[in-house]
Amino acid sequence: MPYYLYNFDEELKKAKKLYAFYGKEILRDETCSMLLNEFKTAIDESWKLMKELGVVETCSLCAAEKPGGCCHFGIETWYDNTILLMNMLMDVEIPENRIIENNCLFVGEHGCRLKARYNTCIHHLCPKIKAPLSEYDLFRLRAVTNNEIKAGVKTASAIRDFVRKRS
């Protein structure tokens, strides 16, 4: 899977500009609004299961204790303006300062501070996470995270189409 590196400051500026110009319109648009709601539901289902299975706690502790792990410094450069915009549309304030030194800008004391995340951030399961989980729990986790990824892709596509038509 290729990783794309973006200039985070430029992408955040673009996202803020898009939000200022189109945010209210996107939220009123029937298709975009419906897809954003489906995406929020998928995110909530993922986080609920991740909390239930101890994934959030494991990731949060690892990030705090071991900078440079999965949530390493620079991951924020994988995020384009559309993902940042989707967060803004879901009332997420985009962090501009690191809480944990030498880690991803978005990592907080209780895991990721974003709702809409890059696919790898959603899907990656390190050995420390997988070890205590049963095959059934891993299957459930993959199912909900796959739903989140699919919902995010559909939502991002609709938002890009919306903006493209109005530009």
mmCIF file of C-alpha atoms in Angstrom:
data_model
loop_
_atom_site.group_PDB
_atom_site.id
_atom_site.type_symbol
_atom_site.label_atom_id
_atom_site.label_comp_id
_atom_site.label_asym_id
_atom_site.label_seq_id
_atom_site.Cartn_x
_atom_site.Cartn_y
_atom_site.Cartn_z
ATOM 1 C CA MET A 1 0.000 0.000 0.000
ATOM 2 C CA PRO A 2 1.549 3.312 -0.985
ATOM 3 C CA TYR A 3 1.816 6.063 1.575
ATOM 4 C CA TYR A 4 1.357 9.618 0.423
ATOM 5 C CA LEU A 5 3.149 12.398 2.214
ATOM 6 C CA TYR A 6 1.421 15.758 2.301
ATOM 7 C CA ASN A 7 2.480 19.086 3.718
ATOM 8 C CA PHE A 8 0.273 19.021 6.804
ATOM 9 C CA ASP A 9 0.113 22.799 7.229
ATOM 10 C CA GLU A 10 -0.972 23.243 3.589
ATOM 11 C CA GLU A 11 -3.560 20.465 3.832
ATOM 12 C CA LEU A 12 -4.972 21.950 7.025
ATOM 13 C CA LYS A 13 -5.215 25.386 5.379
ATOM 14 C CA LYS A 14 -7.067 23.838 2.428
ATOM 15 C CA ALA A 15 -9.405 21.945 4.744
ATOM 16 C CA LYS A 16 -10.198 25.098 6.737
ATOM 17 C CA LYS A 17 -10.845 27.023 3.525
ATOM 18 C CA LEU A 18 -13.137 24.263 2.197
ATOM 19 C CA TYR A 19 -14.946 24.145 5.524
ATOM 20 C CA ALA A 20 -15.472 27.926 5.490
ATOM 21 C CA PHE A 21 -16.731 27.919 1.877
ATOM 22 C CA TYR A 22 -18.712 24.680 1.760
ATOM 23 C CA GLY A 23 -19.110 23.263 5.271
ATOM 24 C CA LYS A 24 -22.730 24.280 5.837
ATOM 25 C CA GLU A 25 -23.694 23.320 2.281
ATOM 26 C CA ILE A 26 -22.073 19.882 2.618
ATOM 27 C CA LEU A 27 -23.938 19.266 5.868
ATOM 28 C CA ARG A 28 -27.237 20.261 4.199
ATOM 29 C CA ASP A 29 -26.597 18.148 1.095
ATOM 30 C CA GLU A 30 -28.752 15.014 1.304
ATOM 31 C CA THR A 31 -26.113 12.581 0.027
ATOM 32 C CA CYS A 32 -23.170 14.003 1.949
ATOM 33 C CA SER A 33 -25.196 14.320 5.150
ATOM 34 C CA MET A 34 -26.458 10.739 4.906
ATOM 35 C CA LEU A 35 -22.961 9.381 4.225
ATOM 36 C CA LEU A 36 -21.426 11.429 7.056
ATOM 37 C CA ASN A 37 -24.030 9.997 9.439
ATOM 38 C CA GLU A 38 -23.326 6.453 8.233
ATOM 39 C CA PHE A 39 -19.606 7.111 8.642
ATOM 40 C CA LYS A 40 -20.105 8.427 12.210
ATOM 41 C CA THR A 41 -22.094 5.293 13.056
ATOM 42 C CA ALA A 42 -19.357 3.053 11.625
ATOM 43 C CA ILE A 43 -16.708 4.971 13.603
ATOM 44 C CA ASP A 44 -18.748 4.648 16.805
ATOM 45 C CA GLU A 45 -19.142 0.901 16.247
ATOM 46 C CA SER A 46 -15.391 0.497 15.681
ATOM 47 C CA TRP A 47 -14.456 2.484 18.769
ATOM 48 C CA LYS A 48 -17.020 0.656 20.893
ATOM 49 C CA LEU A 49 -15.572 -2.732 19.950
ATOM 50 C CA MET A 50 -11.978 -1.486 20.206
ATOM 51 C CA LYS A 51 -12.694 -0.279 23.749
ATOM 52 C CA GLU A 52 -14.464 -3.535 24.628
ATOM 53 C CA LEU A 53 -11.503 -5.592 23.398
ATOM 54 C CA GLY A 54 -8.891 -3.377 25.084
ATOM 55 C CA VAL A 55 -7.417 -2.117 21.799
ATOM 56 C CA VAL A 56 -7.805 1.577 22.661
ATOM 57 C CA GLU A 57 -6.174 1.098 26.055
ATOM 58 C CA THR A 58 -3.310 -0.966 24.591
ATOM 59 C CA CYS A 59 -2.654 1.582 21.837
ATOM 60 C CA SER A 60 -2.865 4.544 24.205
ATOM 61 C CA LEU A 61 -0.447 3.000 26.710
ATOM 62 C CA CYS A 62 1.976 2.000 23.966
ATOM 63 C CA ALA A 63 1.933 5.468 22.406
ATOM 64 C CA ALA A 64 2.565 7.107 25.774
ATOM 65 C CA GLU A 65 5.316 4.686 26.819
ATOM 66 C CA LYS A 66 7.034 4.041 23.501
ATOM 67 C CA PRO A 67 7.187 7.008 21.147
ATOM 68 C CA GLY A 68 7.956 5.946 17.618
ATOM 69 C CA GLY A 69 5.675 2.913 17.574
ATOM 70 C CA CYS A 70 2.657 2.575 15.300
ATOM 71 C CA CYS A 71 1.557 6.167 15.910
ATOM 72 C CA HIS A 72 5.010 7.509 15.085
ATOM 73 C CA PHE A 73 6.038 11.054 14.374
ATOM 74 C CA GLY A 74 4.997 12.201 10.915
ATOM 75 C CA ILE A 75 1.885 10.093 10.330
ATOM 76 C CA GLU A 76 -0.084 13.321 10.115
ATOM 77 C CA THR A 77 1.606 13.863 6.741
ATOM 78 C CA TRP A 78 -0.489 10.964 5.411
ATOM 79 C CA TYR A 79 -3.654 13.037 5.953
ATOM 80 C CA ASP A 80 -5.035 15.049 3.069
ATOM 81 C CA ASN A 81 -7.452 17.960 3.242
ATOM 82 C CA THR A 82 -10.494 15.725 2.643
ATOM 83 C CA ILE A 83 -9.886 13.608 5.755
ATOM 84 C CA LEU A 84 -9.224 16.753 7.765
ATOM 85 C CA LEU A 85 -12.399 18.341 6.351
ATOM 86 C CA MET A 86 -14.452 15.261 7.265
ATOM 87 C CA ASN A 87 -13.241 15.630 10.847
ATOM 88 C CA MET A 88 -14.264 19.285 10.884
ATOM 89 C CA LEU A 89 -17.688 18.344 9.520
ATOM 90 C CA MET A 90 -17.996 15.954 12.493
ATOM 91 C CA ASP A 91 -17.137 18.771 14.939
ATOM 92 C CA VAL A 92 -13.572 17.606 15.571
ATOM 93 C CA GLU A 93 -11.064 20.339 16.272
ATOM 94 C CA ILE A 94 -7.918 19.419 14.368
ATOM 95 C CA PRO A 95 -4.969 19.363 16.781
ATOM 96 C CA GLU A 96 -2.076 21.578 15.824
ATOM 97 C CA ASN A 97 0.170 20.678 18.772
ATOM 98 C CA ARG A 98 1.531 17.323 19.897
ATOM 99 C CA ILE A 99 0.509 16.020 23.281
ATOM 100 C CA ILE A 100 3.021 13.178 23.194
ATOM 101 C CA GLU A 101 6.473 14.110 21.920
ATOM 102 C CA ASN A 102 7.847 12.148 18.948
ATOM 103 C CA ASN A 103 4.444 10.652 18.102
ATOM 104 C CA CYS A 104 1.760 11.420 15.580
ATOM 105 C CA LEU A 105 0.274 14.867 16.026
ATOM 106 C CA PHE A 106 -3.156 13.303 16.498
ATOM 107 C CA VAL A 107 -2.280 10.952 19.383
ATOM 108 C CA GLY A 108 -3.707 11.995 22.714
ATOM 109 C CA GLU A 109 -3.776 10.465 26.160
ATOM 110 C CA HIS A 110 -6.709 8.243 25.150
ATOM 111 C CA GLY A 111 -5.735 7.319 21.609
ATOM 112 C CA CYS A 112 -6.396 9.180 18.409
ATOM 113 C CA ARG A 113 -8.013 12.593 18.733
ATOM 114 C CA LEU A 114 -9.569 12.354 15.258
ATOM 115 C CA LYS A 115 -12.770 10.626 14.188
ATOM 116 C CA ALA A 116 -11.980 10.204 10.493
ATOM 117 C CA ARG A 117 -8.620 8.460 10.265
ATOM 118 C CA TYR A 118 -6.291 7.217 7.552
ATOM 119 C CA ASN A 119 -7.086 3.620 6.553
ATOM 120 C CA THR A 120 -3.828 2.191 7.895
ATOM 121 C CA CYS A 121 -4.480 3.826 11.264
ATOM 122 C CA ILE A 122 -7.837 2.057 11.407
ATOM 123 C CA HIS A 123 -6.800 -1.342 10.108
ATOM 124 C CA HIS A 124 -3.303 -1.900 11.554
ATOM 125 C CA LEU A 125 -3.119 -4.385 14.412
ATOM 126 C CA CYS A 126 0.307 -4.913 15.936
ATOM 127 C CA PRO A 127 1.273 -8.224 17.603
ATOM 128 C CA LYS A 128 0.681 -6.724 21.063
ATOM 129 C CA ILE A 129 -2.942 -6.047 20.151
ATOM 130 C CA LYS A 130 -3.555 -9.349 18.365
ATOM 131 C CA ALA A 131 -1.942 -11.639 20.951
ATOM 132 C CA PRO A 132 -4.700 -11.623 23.598
ATOM 133 C CA LEU A 133 -7.571 -11.703 21.073
ATOM 134 C CA SER A 134 -9.378 -14.832 19.929
ATOM 135 C CA GLU A 135 -9.839 -15.546 16.239
ATOM 136 C CA TYR A 136 -13.496 -14.633 16.687
ATOM 137 C CA ASP A 137 -12.631 -11.249 18.220
ATOM 138 C CA LEU A 138 -10.092 -10.558 15.464
ATOM 139 C CA PHE A 139 -12.774 -11.378 12.885
ATOM 140 C CA ARG A 140 -15.244 -9.032 14.597
ATOM 141 C CA LEU A 141 -12.624 -6.299 14.792
ATOM 142 C CA ARG A 142 -11.717 -6.646 11.105
ATOM 143 C CA ALA A 143 -15.396 -6.588 10.160
ATOM 144 C CA VAL A 144 -16.173 -3.338 11.989
ATOM 145 C CA THR A 145 -12.978 -1.610 10.897
ATOM 146 C CA ASN A 146 -13.605 -2.649 7.289
ATOM 147 C CA ASN A 147 -17.080 -1.104 7.556
ATOM 148 C CA GLU A 148 -15.524 2.093 8.888
ATOM 149 C CA ILE A 149 -13.000 2.208 6.045
ATOM 150 C CA LYS A 150 -15.680 1.601 3.389
ATOM 151 C CA ALA A 151 -17.952 4.265 4.894
ATOM 152 C CA GLY A 152 -15.031 6.709 4.997
ATOM 153 C CA VAL A 153 -14.099 6.095 1.364
ATOM 154 C CA LYS A 154 -17.706 6.613 0.219
ATOM 155 C CA THR A 155 -18.022 9.781 2.290
ATOM 156 C CA ALA A 156 -14.721 11.222 1.069
ATOM 157 C CA SER A 157 -15.688 10.504 -2.525
ATOM 158 C CA ALA A 158 -19.062 12.234 -2.135
ATOM 159 C CA ILE A 159 -17.458 15.273 -0.500
ATOM 160 C CA ARG A 160 -14.819 15.531 -3.232
ATOM 161 C CA ASP A 161 -17.567 15.303 -5.882
ATOM 162 C CA PHE A 162 -19.603 17.952 -4.070
ATOM 163 C CA VAL A 163 -16.647 20.357 -3.926
ATOM 164 C CA ARG A 164 -15.579 19.603 -7.505
ATOM 165 C CA LYS A 165 -19.063 20.463 -8.823
ATOM 166 C CA ARG A 166 -19.055 23.791 -7.016
ATOM 167 C CA SER A 167 -15.492 24.842 -7.839
#
